[in-house]
GROMACS .gro file of C-alpha atoms in nm:
model
  509
    1MET     CA    1   0.000   0.000   0.000
    2LYS     CA    2   0.284   0.236   0.081
    3GLY     CA    3   0.438   0.208  -0.262
    4TYR     CA    4   0.106   0.218  -0.445
    5ILE     CA    5  -0.056   0.523  -0.289
    6ASN     CA    6   0.211   0.789  -0.265
    7LEU     CA    7  -0.014   1.013  -0.058
    8PHE     CA    8   0.044   0.785   0.237
    9ASP     CA    9   0.415   0.742   0.174
   10PHE     CA   10   0.543   0.974   0.444
   11THR     CA   11   0.901   0.942   0.316
   12GLN     CA   12   0.792   1.150   0.015
   13LYS     CA   13   0.848   1.521   0.059
   14ILE     CA   14   0.514   1.697   0.012
   15ASN     CA   15   0.452   2.071   0.030
   16TYR     CA   16   0.108   2.050   0.191
   17LYS     CA   17   0.038   2.420   0.148
   18ASN     CA   18   0.101   2.406  -0.226
   19GLU     CA   19  -0.100   2.086  -0.261
   20ILE     CA   20  -0.404   2.223  -0.077
   21LEU     CA   21  -0.404   2.561  -0.252
   22ALA     CA   22  -0.348   2.396  -0.590
   23GLY     CA   23  -0.635   2.158  -0.524
   24LEU     CA   24  -0.870   2.447  -0.443
   25THR     CA   25  -0.764   2.631  -0.759
   26VAL     CA   26  -0.812   2.321  -0.974
   27ALA     CA   27  -1.161   2.270  -0.831
   28MET     CA   28  -1.254   2.628  -0.918
   29THR     CA   29  -1.135   2.592  -1.278
   30MET     CA   30  -1.276   2.242  -1.327
   31MET     CA   31  -1.632   2.321  -1.223
   32PRO     CA   32  -1.732   2.562  -1.502
   33GLU     CA   33  -1.586   2.334  -1.770
   34SER     CA   34  -1.766   2.027  -1.635
   35LEU     CA   35  -2.090   2.225  -1.608
   36SER     CA   36  -2.055   2.369  -1.958
   37PHE     CA   37  -1.995   2.034  -2.127
   38ALA     CA   38  -2.273   1.864  -1.929
   39ILE     CA   39  -2.520   2.129  -2.043
   40LEU     CA   40  -2.387   2.111  -2.400
   41ALA     CA   41  -2.452   1.735  -2.410
   42GLY     CA   42  -2.801   1.771  -2.263
   43PHE     CA   43  -2.718   1.626  -1.921
   44SER     CA   44  -2.818   1.758  -1.582
   45PRO     CA   45  -2.544   1.991  -1.450
   46LEU     CA   46  -2.492   1.759  -1.154
   47VAL     CA   47  -2.401   1.475  -1.394
   48GLY     CA   48  -2.097   1.682  -1.496
   49LEU     CA   49  -1.999   1.761  -1.137
   50TYR     CA   50  -2.038   1.399  -1.029
   51ALA     CA   51  -1.802   1.300  -1.310
   52ALA     CA   52  -1.547   1.559  -1.197
   53PHE     CA   53  -1.563   1.427  -0.839
   54ILE     CA   54  -1.545   1.056  -0.924
   55MET     CA   55  -1.278   1.084  -1.196
   56GLY     CA   56  -1.069   1.321  -0.987
   57LEU     CA   57  -1.076   1.112  -0.671
   58ILE     CA   58  -1.015   0.766  -0.820
   59THR     CA   59  -0.739   0.869  -1.061
   60SER     CA   60  -0.564   1.090  -0.805
   61ILE     CA   61  -0.534   0.796  -0.565
   62PHE     CA   62  -0.477   0.508  -0.805
   63GLY     CA   63  -0.359   0.680  -1.126
   64GLY     CA   64  -0.034   0.645  -1.311
   65ARG     CA   65   0.136   0.952  -1.173
   66PRO     CA   66   0.099   1.230  -0.912
   67GLY     CA   67  -0.005   1.572  -1.037
   68LEU     CA   68  -0.232   1.448  -1.317
   69ILE     CA   69  -0.588   1.583  -1.289
   70SER     CA   70  -0.890   1.402  -1.433
   71GLY     CA   71  -1.251   1.515  -1.458
   72GLY     CA   72  -1.558   1.542  -1.677
   73ALA     CA   73  -1.364   1.631  -1.992
   74GLY     CA   74  -1.523   1.762  -2.309
   75ALA     CA   75  -1.315   1.537  -2.535
   76THR     CA   76  -1.498   1.227  -2.410
   77VAL     CA   77  -1.838   1.389  -2.358
   78ILE     CA   78  -1.857   1.512  -2.718
   79VAL     CA   79  -1.845   1.147  -2.830
   80LEU     CA   80  -2.163   1.072  -2.635
   81ILE     CA   81  -2.382   1.361  -2.756
   82ALA     CA   82  -2.529   1.161  -3.045
   83LEU     CA   83  -2.608   0.867  -2.816
   84MET     CA   84  -2.773   1.103  -2.567
   85GLN     CA   85  -2.993   1.254  -2.838
   86SER     CA   86  -3.094   0.919  -2.989
   87HIS     CA   87  -3.138   0.692  -2.684
   88GLY     CA   88  -3.120   0.900  -2.367
   89VAL     CA   89  -2.905   0.928  -2.059
   90GLU     CA   90  -2.946   0.567  -1.940
   91TYR     CA   91  -2.769   0.438  -2.251
   92VAL     CA   92  -2.499   0.699  -2.193
   93PHE     CA   93  -2.434   0.565  -1.843
   94ALA     CA   94  -2.406   0.211  -1.984
   95ALA     CA   95  -2.167   0.327  -2.258
   96VAL     CA   96  -1.948   0.506  -2.002
   97ALA     CA   97  -1.922   0.188  -1.792
   98LEU     CA   98  -1.839  -0.022  -2.099
   99ALA     CA   99  -1.572   0.231  -2.203
  100GLY     CA  100  -1.421   0.184  -1.857
  101ILE     CA  101  -1.397  -0.190  -1.914
  102PHE     CA  102  -1.214  -0.131  -2.243
  103GLN     CA  103  -0.969   0.101  -2.069
  104ILE     CA  104  -0.898  -0.150  -1.792
  105LEU     CA  105  -0.825  -0.419  -2.053
  106VAL     CA  106  -0.578  -0.186  -2.225
  107GLY     CA  107  -0.398  -0.136  -1.894
  108VAL     CA  108  -0.406  -0.504  -1.794
  109PHE     CA  109  -0.257  -0.615  -2.126
  110LYS     CA  110  -0.004  -0.330  -2.110
  111PHE     CA  111  -0.102  -0.165  -2.437
  112GLY     CA  112  -0.052   0.180  -2.286
  113LYS     CA  113   0.313   0.173  -2.395
  114PHE     CA  114   0.208   0.224  -2.755
  115VAL     CA  115   0.162   0.593  -2.682
  116ARG     CA  116   0.543   0.607  -2.720
  117LEU     CA  117   0.482   0.573  -3.093
  118VAL     CA  118   0.344   0.928  -3.099
  119PRO     CA  119   0.617   1.148  -3.258
  120GLN     CA  120   0.716   1.489  -3.122
  121PRO     CA  121   0.555   1.687  -3.410
  122VAL     CA  122   0.226   1.515  -3.327
  123MET     CA  123   0.273   1.614  -2.962
  124TYR     CA  124   0.333   1.976  -3.066
  125GLY     CA  125   0.023   1.973  -3.285
  126PHE     CA  126  -0.188   1.809  -3.015
  127VAL     CA  127  -0.083   2.056  -2.745
  128ASN     CA  128  -0.109   2.364  -2.968
  129GLY     CA  129  -0.446   2.260  -3.105
  130LEU     CA  130  -0.576   2.193  -2.755
  131ALA     CA  131  -0.451   2.533  -2.639
  132VAL     CA  132  -0.647   2.701  -2.919
  133VAL     CA  133  -0.958   2.495  -2.833
  134ILE     CA  134  -0.933   2.598  -2.466
  135PHE     CA  135  -0.891   2.964  -2.566
  136MET     CA  136  -1.177   2.961  -2.818
  137SER     CA  137  -1.413   2.784  -2.578
  138GLN     CA  138  -1.375   3.072  -2.332
  139LEU     CA  139  -1.504   3.319  -2.591
  140GLU     CA  140  -1.849   3.167  -2.531
  141GLN     CA  141  -1.853   3.359  -2.204
  142PHE     CA  142  -1.866   3.681  -2.408
  143LYS     CA  143  -2.206   3.581  -2.543
  144THR     CA  144  -2.556   3.609  -2.403
  145VAL     CA  145  -2.897   3.472  -2.498
  146VAL     CA  146  -3.146   3.710  -2.662
  147ASN     CA  147  -3.481   3.577  -2.785
  148GLY     CA  148  -3.352   3.222  -2.765
  149GLU     CA  149  -3.039   3.293  -2.972
  150GLN     CA  150  -2.679   3.344  -2.862
  151VAL     CA  151  -2.541   3.688  -2.949
  152TRP     CA  152  -2.219   3.868  -2.859
  153LEU     CA  153  -2.221   4.103  -2.564
  154THR     CA  154  -2.223   4.473  -2.648
  155GLY     CA  155  -2.198   4.800  -2.462
  156SER     CA  156  -2.149   4.803  -2.085
  157PRO     CA  157  -2.185   4.426  -2.032
  158LEU     CA  158  -1.904   4.367  -2.283
  159MET     CA  159  -1.679   4.633  -2.126
  160ILE     CA  160  -1.740   4.494  -1.776
  161MET     CA  161  -1.669   4.136  -1.886
  162ALA     CA  162  -1.355   4.235  -2.077
  163GLY     CA  163  -1.233   4.454  -1.790
  164LEU     CA  164  -1.276   4.178  -1.528
  165VAL     CA  165  -1.106   3.923  -1.754
  166ALA     CA  166  -0.817   4.164  -1.812
  167LEU     CA  167  -0.789   4.226  -1.435
  168THR     CA  168  -0.775   3.851  -1.378
  169VAL     CA  169  -0.497   3.813  -1.635
  170VAL     CA  170  -0.299   4.100  -1.479
  171ILE     CA  171  -0.325   3.943  -1.133
  172VAL     CA  172  -0.219   3.600  -1.262
  173LEU     CA  173   0.082   3.756  -1.436
  174GLY     CA  174   0.177   4.001  -1.165
  175PHE     CA  175   0.109   3.826  -0.834
  176PRO     CA  176   0.404   3.582  -0.862
  177LYS     CA  177   0.636   3.886  -0.855
  178ILE     CA  178   0.501   3.962  -0.506
  179THR     CA  179   0.501   3.606  -0.372
  180LYS     CA  180   0.485   3.253  -0.505
  181ALA     CA  181   0.349   3.114  -0.181
  182ILE     CA  182  -0.012   3.128  -0.305
  183PRO     CA  183  -0.130   3.018  -0.651
  184PRO     CA  184  -0.198   3.337  -0.853
  185SER     CA  185  -0.505   3.181  -1.017
  186LEU     CA  186  -0.673   3.135  -0.680
  187VAL     CA  187  -0.582   3.492  -0.575
  188ALA     CA  188  -0.727   3.626  -0.902
  189ILE     CA  189  -1.055   3.439  -0.854
  190ILE     CA  190  -1.092   3.564  -0.495
  191VAL     CA  191  -0.999   3.928  -0.571
  192VAL     CA  192  -1.227   3.958  -0.874
  193SER     CA  193  -1.512   3.794  -0.681
  194PHE     CA  194  -1.480   4.042  -0.395
  195ILE     CA  195  -1.467   4.336  -0.639
  196VAL     CA  196  -1.784   4.220  -0.814
  197LEU     CA  197  -1.968   4.160  -0.486
  198GLY     CA  198  -1.834   4.471  -0.312
  199PHE     CA  199  -1.929   4.712  -0.590
  200GLY     CA  200  -2.244   4.528  -0.694
  201ILE     CA  201  -2.124   4.487  -1.052
  202GLU     CA  202  -2.374   4.319  -1.283
  203THR     CA  203  -2.196   4.036  -1.465
  204LYS     CA  204  -2.237   3.667  -1.543
  205THR     CA  205  -2.171   3.429  -1.251
  206VAL     CA  206  -2.159   3.051  -1.208
  207ARG     CA  207  -2.525   3.064  -1.103
  208ASP     CA  208  -2.615   3.187  -1.451
  209ILE     CA  209  -2.480   2.864  -1.602
  210ALA     CA  210  -2.660   2.623  -1.368
  211SER     CA  211  -2.727   2.537  -1.006
  212VAL     CA  212  -2.453   2.326  -0.849
  213SER     CA  213  -2.646   2.220  -0.538
  214GLY     CA  214  -2.720   1.850  -0.487
  215GLY     CA  215  -2.649   1.534  -0.287
  216PHE     CA  216  -2.392   1.253  -0.287
  217PRO     CA  217  -2.372   1.067  -0.621
  218PRO     CA  218  -2.648   0.802  -0.604
  219PHE     CA  219  -2.587   0.439  -0.698
  220HIS     CA  220  -2.789   0.363  -1.008
  221ILE     CA  221  -2.788   0.063  -1.243
  222PRO     CA  222  -2.851   0.190  -1.597
  223ASP     CA  223  -3.216   0.129  -1.686
  224ILE     CA  224  -3.162  -0.045  -2.020
  225PRO     CA  225  -3.242  -0.388  -2.168
  226PHE     CA  226  -2.946  -0.614  -2.100
  227ASN     CA  227  -2.933  -0.786  -2.439
  228PHE     CA  228  -2.725  -0.802  -2.754
  229SER     CA  229  -2.925  -0.526  -2.926
  230THR     CA  230  -2.829  -0.283  -2.650
  231LEU     CA  231  -2.466  -0.387  -2.681
  232GLU     CA  232  -2.477  -0.315  -3.055
  233ILE     CA  233  -2.599   0.037  -2.977
  234ILE     CA  234  -2.353   0.133  -2.705
  235PHE     CA  235  -2.046  -0.062  -2.823
  236PRO     CA  236  -1.916   0.184  -3.088
  237TYR     CA  237  -1.971   0.485  -2.860
  238ALA     CA  238  -1.796   0.310  -2.569
  239LEU     CA  239  -1.503   0.206  -2.789
  240VAL     CA  240  -1.450   0.557  -2.928
  241MET     CA  241  -1.491   0.719  -2.585
  242GLY     CA  242  -1.242   0.478  -2.430
  243ALA     CA  243  -0.990   0.541  -2.709
  244VAL     CA  244  -1.028   0.919  -2.690
  245GLY     CA  245  -0.992   0.916  -2.312
  246LEU     CA  246  -0.680   0.700  -2.317
  247THR     CA  247  -0.522   0.897  -2.602
  248GLU     CA  248  -0.572   1.230  -2.428
  249GLY     CA  249  -0.478   1.080  -2.092
  250LEU     CA  250  -0.154   0.914  -2.199
  251LEU     CA  251  -0.043   1.216  -2.402
  252THR     CA  252  -0.114   1.438  -2.102
  253LEU     CA  253   0.080   1.195  -1.882
  254ASN     CA  254   0.378   1.223  -2.118
  255LEU     CA  255   0.350   1.601  -2.106
  256VAL     CA  256   0.357   1.597  -1.724
  257ASP     CA  257   0.657   1.363  -1.738
  258GLU     CA  258   0.844   1.624  -1.945
  259ILE     CA  259   0.745   1.911  -1.715
  260THR     CA  260   0.834   1.736  -1.389
  261GLY     CA  261   1.132   1.535  -1.513
  262THR     CA  262   0.980   1.214  -1.378
  263ARG     CA  263   0.813   0.913  -1.536
  264GLY     CA  264   0.457   0.794  -1.487
  265ASP     CA  265   0.299   0.453  -1.538
  266GLY     CA  266   0.074   0.456  -1.847
  267ASN     CA  267  -0.078   0.112  -1.787
  268ARG     CA  268  -0.166   0.197  -1.429
  269GLU     CA  269  -0.328   0.518  -1.553
  270CYS     CA  270  -0.538   0.317  -1.800
  271ILE     CA  271  -0.666   0.092  -1.520
  272ALA     CA  272  -0.743   0.391  -1.296
  273GLN     CA  273  -0.928   0.571  -1.576
  274GLY     CA  274  -1.127   0.260  -1.656
  275SER     CA  275  -1.220   0.202  -1.293
  276ALA     CA  276  -1.334   0.563  -1.255
  277ASN     CA  277  -1.549   0.544  -1.568
  278ILE     CA  278  -1.713   0.222  -1.451
  279LEU     CA  279  -1.804   0.401  -1.126
  280ASN     CA  280  -1.931   0.695  -1.332
  281GLY     CA  281  -2.164   0.462  -1.519
  282PHE     CA  282  -2.314   0.333  -1.194
  283PHE     CA  283  -2.311   0.664  -1.001
  284THR     CA  284  -2.474   0.889  -1.267
  285GLY     CA  285  -2.156   1.059  -1.391
  286MET     CA  286  -2.096   1.152  -1.755
  287GLY     CA  287  -1.747   0.999  -1.757
  288GLY     CA  288  -1.422   1.170  -1.840
  289CYS     CA  289  -1.045   1.151  -1.870
  290PRO     CA  290  -0.734   1.351  -1.771
  291MET     CA  291  -0.773   1.724  -1.838
  292ILE     CA  292  -0.464   1.898  -1.968
  293ALA     CA  293  -0.577   2.250  -1.874
  294GLN     CA  294  -0.651   2.163  -1.511
  295THR     CA  295  -0.335   1.952  -1.493
  296LEU     CA  296  -0.128   2.253  -1.600
  297VAL     CA  297  -0.310   2.472  -1.346
  298ASN     CA  298  -0.220   2.214  -1.083
  299LEU     CA  299   0.147   2.196  -1.181
  300SER     CA  300   0.185   2.572  -1.217
  301ALA     CA  301   0.055   2.606  -0.861
  302GLY     CA  302   0.344   2.390  -0.740
  303ALA     CA  303   0.162   2.061  -0.685
  304ARG     CA  304   0.368   1.746  -0.736
  305ALA     CA  305   0.188   1.482  -0.524
  306ARG     CA  306  -0.150   1.310  -0.526
  307LEU     CA  307  -0.294   1.526  -0.251
  308SER     CA  308  -0.390   1.818  -0.476
  309GLY     CA  309  -0.611   1.601  -0.697
  310ILE     CA  310  -0.782   1.451  -0.393
  311ILE     CA  311  -0.837   1.799  -0.245
  312ALA     CA  312  -0.984   1.918  -0.576
  313SER     CA  313  -1.231   1.631  -0.603
  314LEU     CA  314  -1.337   1.654  -0.238
  315THR     CA  315  -1.378   2.031  -0.278
  316ILE     CA  316  -1.617   1.972  -0.567
  317LEU     CA  317  -1.814   1.726  -0.352
  318MET     CA  318  -1.829   1.973  -0.062
  319ILE     CA  319  -1.949   2.244  -0.301
  320ILE     CA  320  -2.223   2.014  -0.429
  321LEU     CA  321  -2.330   1.930  -0.074
  322PHE     CA  322  -2.280   2.256   0.115
  323GLY     CA  323  -2.100   2.535  -0.070
  324ALA     CA  324  -2.313   2.588  -0.377
  325PRO     CA  325  -2.458   2.927  -0.266
  326ILE     CA  326  -2.106   3.073  -0.232
  327ILE     CA  327  -1.954   2.921  -0.546
  328GLU     CA  328  -2.251   3.031  -0.754
  329LEU     CA  329  -2.150   3.393  -0.682
  330VAL     CA  330  -1.807   3.356  -0.849
  331PRO     CA  331  -1.793   3.569  -1.168
  332MET     CA  332  -1.741   3.377  -1.489
  333ALA     CA  333  -1.500   3.653  -1.594
  334ALA     CA  334  -1.253   3.539  -1.327
  335LEU     CA  335  -1.267   3.178  -1.441
  336THR     CA  336  -1.244   3.287  -1.806
  337GLY     CA  337  -0.930   3.491  -1.734
  338VAL     CA  338  -0.766   3.196  -1.558
  339MET     CA  339  -0.846   2.966  -1.850
  340PHE     CA  340  -0.707   3.222  -2.097
  341MET     CA  341  -0.377   3.210  -1.910
  342VAL     CA  342  -0.390   2.830  -1.905
  343ALA     CA  343  -0.435   2.829  -2.283
  344ILE     CA  344  -0.137   3.064  -2.327
  345GLY     CA  345   0.073   2.849  -2.096
  346THR     CA  346  -0.034   2.529  -2.273
  347PHE     CA  347   0.077   2.647  -2.616
  348GLU     CA  348   0.421   2.519  -2.716
  349TRP     CA  349   0.573   2.853  -2.815
  350VAL     CA  350   0.907   2.680  -2.868
  351SER     CA  351   0.756   2.516  -3.176
  352PHE     CA  352   0.764   2.860  -3.346
  353ARG     CA  353   1.129   2.911  -3.259
  354ILE     CA  354   1.239   2.580  -3.405
  355ILE     CA  355   1.004   2.572  -3.704
  356ASN     CA  356   1.286   2.677  -3.938
  357LYS     CA  357   1.501   2.392  -3.812
  358MET     CA  358   1.235   2.120  -3.837
  359PRO     CA  359   1.194   1.905  -4.150
  360LYS     CA  360   0.909   2.026  -4.369
  361GLN     CA  361   0.718   1.703  -4.323
  362ASP     CA  362   0.728   1.744  -3.943
  363VAL     CA  363   0.597   2.100  -3.972
  364PHE     CA  364   0.314   1.974  -4.195
  365VAL     CA  365   0.224   1.696  -3.949
  366GLY     CA  366   0.217   1.938  -3.654
  367ILE     CA  367  -0.006   2.187  -3.836
  368LEU     CA  368  -0.240   1.911  -3.957
  369VAL     CA  369  -0.281   1.759  -3.610
  370ALA     CA  370  -0.350   2.104  -3.463
  371ALA     CA  371  -0.607   2.179  -3.736
  372ILE     CA  372  -0.796   1.853  -3.682
  373THR     CA  373  -0.795   1.911  -3.305
  374ILE     CA  374  -0.928   2.266  -3.349
  375TYR     CA  375  -1.192   2.212  -3.616
  376LEU     CA  376  -1.316   1.860  -3.538
  377HIS     CA  377  -1.245   1.848  -3.162
  378ASN     CA  378  -1.148   1.486  -3.223
  379LEU     CA  379  -0.820   1.423  -3.046
  380ALA     CA  380  -0.808   1.051  -3.126
  381LEU     CA  381  -0.850   1.115  -3.499
  382ALA     CA  382  -0.592   1.397  -3.494
  383VAL     CA  383  -0.329   1.183  -3.324
  384LEU     CA  384  -0.407   0.880  -3.542
  385VAL     CA  385  -0.372   1.081  -3.863
  386GLY     CA  386  -0.049   1.237  -3.736
  387VAL     CA  387   0.103   0.900  -3.643
  388ILE     CA  388   0.005   0.744  -3.978
  389ILE     CA  389   0.152   1.029  -4.182
  390SER     CA  390   0.470   1.030  -3.971
  391ALA     CA  391   0.503   0.654  -4.018
  392LEU     CA  392   0.460   0.686  -4.394
  393VAL     CA  393   0.719   0.964  -4.409
  394PHE     CA  394   0.959   0.753  -4.203
  395ALA     CA  395   0.902   0.455  -4.433
  396TRP     CA  396   0.969   0.671  -4.739
  397GLU     CA  397   1.287   0.817  -4.592
  398SER     CA  398   1.408   0.472  -4.480
  399ALA     CA  399   1.336   0.330  -4.825
  400LYS     CA  400   1.571   0.585  -4.979
  401ARG     CA  401   1.857   0.476  -4.752
  402ILE     CA  402   1.901   0.126  -4.896
  403ARG     CA  403   2.210   0.098  -5.114
  404ALA     CA  404   2.453  -0.165  -5.236
  405GLN     CA  405   2.833  -0.167  -5.245
  406LYS     CA  406   2.953  -0.377  -5.540
  407MET     CA  407   3.289  -0.542  -5.602
  408THR     CA  408   3.432  -0.846  -5.783
  409ASP     CA  409   3.704  -1.048  -5.608
  410GLU     CA  410   4.006  -1.222  -5.758
  411ASN     CA  411   3.806  -1.542  -5.810
  412GLY     CA  412   3.554  -1.368  -6.030
  413VAL     CA  413   3.279  -1.375  -5.762
  414LYS     CA  414   3.067  -1.060  -5.746
  415HIS     CA  415   2.981  -0.927  -5.401
  416TYR     CA  416   2.681  -0.707  -5.316
  417LYS     CA  417   2.702  -0.558  -4.967
  418ILE     CA  418   2.359  -0.423  -4.874
  419TYR     CA  419   2.320  -0.120  -4.646
  420GLY     CA  420   1.987  -0.012  -4.496
  421PRO     CA  421   1.667  -0.199  -4.401
  422LEU     CA  422   1.490  -0.424  -4.650
  423PHE     CA  423   1.115  -0.382  -4.605
  424PHE     CA  424   0.804  -0.306  -4.810
  425GLY     CA  425   0.914   0.049  -4.885
  426SER     CA  426   1.266  -0.035  -5.005
  427VAL     CA  427   1.192  -0.352  -5.204
  428ALA     CA  428   1.173  -0.174  -5.543
  429ALA     CA  429   1.504   0.007  -5.489
  430PHE     CA  430   1.664  -0.318  -5.367
  431MET     CA  431   1.565  -0.507  -5.683
  432GLU     CA  432   1.715  -0.234  -5.902
  433LYS     CA  433   2.060  -0.282  -5.748
  434PHE     CA  434   2.123  -0.614  -5.929
  435ASP     CA  435   2.227  -0.674  -6.290
  436VAL     CA  436   2.139  -1.040  -6.331
  437ALA     CA  437   2.215  -1.054  -6.704
  438THR     CA  438   2.578  -0.939  -6.681
  439ASP     CA  439   2.670  -1.077  -6.338
  440PRO     CA  440   2.907  -1.380  -6.317
  441GLU     CA  441   2.783  -1.729  -6.236
  442LYS     CA  442   2.841  -1.684  -5.865
  443VAL     CA  443   2.706  -1.390  -5.664
  444ILE     CA  444   2.724  -1.324  -5.288
  445ILE     CA  445   2.472  -1.087  -5.126
  446ASP     CA  446   2.598  -0.973  -4.785
  447PHE     CA  447   2.339  -0.859  -4.525
  448SER     CA  448   2.583  -0.782  -4.245
  449GLU     CA  449   2.484  -0.412  -4.266
  450SER     CA  450   2.119  -0.472  -4.344
  451ARG     CA  451   1.816  -0.635  -4.189
  452VAL     CA  452   1.510  -0.797  -4.340
  453ALA     CA  453   1.217  -0.631  -4.165
  454ASP     CA  454   0.899  -0.786  -4.305
  455MET     CA  455   0.743  -1.039  -4.541
  456SER     CA  456   0.787  -0.806  -4.838
  457GLY     CA  457   1.163  -0.826  -4.782
  458ILE     CA  458   1.146  -1.205  -4.769
  459GLU     CA  459   0.952  -1.211  -5.096
  460ALA     CA  460   1.211  -0.981  -5.255
  461LEU     CA  461   1.487  -1.227  -5.163
  462ASN     CA  462   1.288  -1.509  -5.316
  463LYS     CA  463   1.241  -1.315  -5.637
  464ILE     CA  464   1.604  -1.213  -5.678
  465THR     CA  465   1.735  -1.565  -5.613
  466GLU     CA  466   1.480  -1.706  -5.857
  467LYS     CA  467   1.600  -1.459  -6.123
  468TYR     CA  468   1.959  -1.579  -6.083
  469GLN     CA  469   1.841  -1.941  -6.092
  470ARG     CA  470   1.653  -1.888  -6.418
  471ALA     CA  471   1.967  -1.728  -6.562
  472GLY     CA  472   2.167  -2.040  -6.472
  473LYS     CA  473   2.352  -1.863  -6.193
  474LYS     CA  474   2.371  -1.909  -5.819
  475ALA     CA  475   2.319  -1.646  -5.546
  476HIS     CA  476   2.450  -1.691  -5.193
  477LEU     CA  477   2.299  -1.487  -4.909
  478THR     CA  478   2.521  -1.433  -4.607
  479HIS     CA  479   2.465  -1.296  -4.259
  480LEU     CA  480   2.095  -1.382  -4.246
  481SER     CA  481   1.943  -1.491  -3.918
  482PRO     CA  482   1.794  -1.838  -3.857
  483ASP     CA  483   1.447  -1.679  -3.842
  484CYS     CA  484   1.491  -1.538  -4.189
  485ARG     CA  485   1.638  -1.864  -4.314
  486ARG     CA  486   1.329  -2.059  -4.210
  487LEU     CA  487   1.109  -1.815  -4.399
  488LEU     CA  488   1.310  -1.862  -4.721
  489ALA     CA  489   1.177  -2.211  -4.787
  490ASN     CA  490   1.085  -2.141  -5.148
  491ALA     CA  491   1.445  -2.054  -5.233
  492GLN     CA  492   1.630  -2.308  -5.023
  493ASP     CA  493   1.779  -2.485  -5.327
  494VAL     CA  494   1.969  -2.177  -5.440
  495ILE     CA  495   2.047  -2.001  -5.112
  496GLU     CA  496   2.351  -2.061  -4.900
  497VAL     CA  497   2.312  -1.908  -4.556
  498ASN     CA  498   2.606  -1.823  -4.332
  499ILE     CA  499   2.482  -1.781  -3.973
  500ILE     CA  500   2.813  -1.819  -3.789
  501ASP     CA  501   2.855  -1.452  -3.696
  502ASP     CA  502   2.498  -1.338  -3.747
  503PRO     CA  503   2.292  -1.230  -3.446
  504ASN     CA  504   1.946  -1.367  -3.375
  505TYR     CA  505   1.660  -1.135  -3.447
  506HIS     CA  506   1.292  -1.184  -3.518
  507VAL     CA  507   1.143  -1.096  -3.853
  508ALA     CA  508   0.805  -0.927  -3.832
  509VAL     CA  509   0.544  -1.115  -4.031
   0.00000   0.00000   0.00000
């Protein structure tokens, strides 16, 4: 237990003041986002807050790393909007629980490591796109409803909103120059709230979004038919939600690893996320995943342990149970200003400084991933497209590296020494290296500086040896592994394999 739950590992140095203040700040910034996405999806506001509490508590205690904050995130909720509109909230709860099962299986079978395949340009695009999404989502606070339609604020309401947001930004930027003992985001929220209340300023508050008063999350088995037809309905939504949650979560975990200089456990995070989503499904929560904005708020406030996440989730529960009347008075302008600063801090500004030094294909991948994230709000699709394009570019560049050094020895034997990997992308270039018609009767193809990577490479070896055989000549392949030798059954009559000084390696098939 001591090694698993770091909160209770008293040998770990924890700054309790930072953890508590960071937790309070995270709770204040998490609530409006959870409320907004719950309302957007057609849920009760409390469904969003319950998700923030359950996700935050479970993942903070059992998650893959300290400092990572989870809640009712929009990335996963957006996936469920269509299901909510077509079948209702009970099917949503069932889909959330099923998504949790998928996520646990990913962690149990240790598939979380595959997030390492995400290249750095994709990470830049993901982070920059998410920063823009966070920034743009806050512009909704500068709108109001007139005759059932959303319109931009004008006149005094707009000036008041803009002025309070600007004041919040100034406090967040300037307060650390006075002291870093208290998170500037929390100070900004408190100061702006007192100004609004003290001077009786008319502006939008949390109460204008929705009431946050309620009870403890109730246990509730989703009221759906437990049959195959129901599974057919919820399965695709659960699969996509689980994939989106894990993608965002593991990328956020990697980002926290870079910031803190430590390493988290991706598989453990998958299991924690899945467990929290299963509880969401049975305790009327809308589900969620790690939230990069709130995680960055937490880290910027100095939190490095699990305590801040636990404080944040318990704070949300206390607000639901007792503190709603106070929290509902907080101006949305203060929360908007904090989120603006989070968006600015999230953006990888270094990507602009190194853009001239990056390969053009990496710049293209980063911009494409950011664009998909911004316009489609589909993180899983953005990352998948980025990884596929990066893999294709890598394959193309690797294919161009294959070359052959040719020489004829004193015995009249021609030697081809192959450099670079032989795989599906380099097969065509490999075949062009040989001049079967003019080569002598004996040819040696040396793979000491090359490796056969896939079945396409094996087939290429078969073809080239068959060409020499038809020409009445004999090709010898040297420095091939036993694995590769077994796969060359079709050419065993004309292939001589030297495995004396060749290392063992497995050929992917």
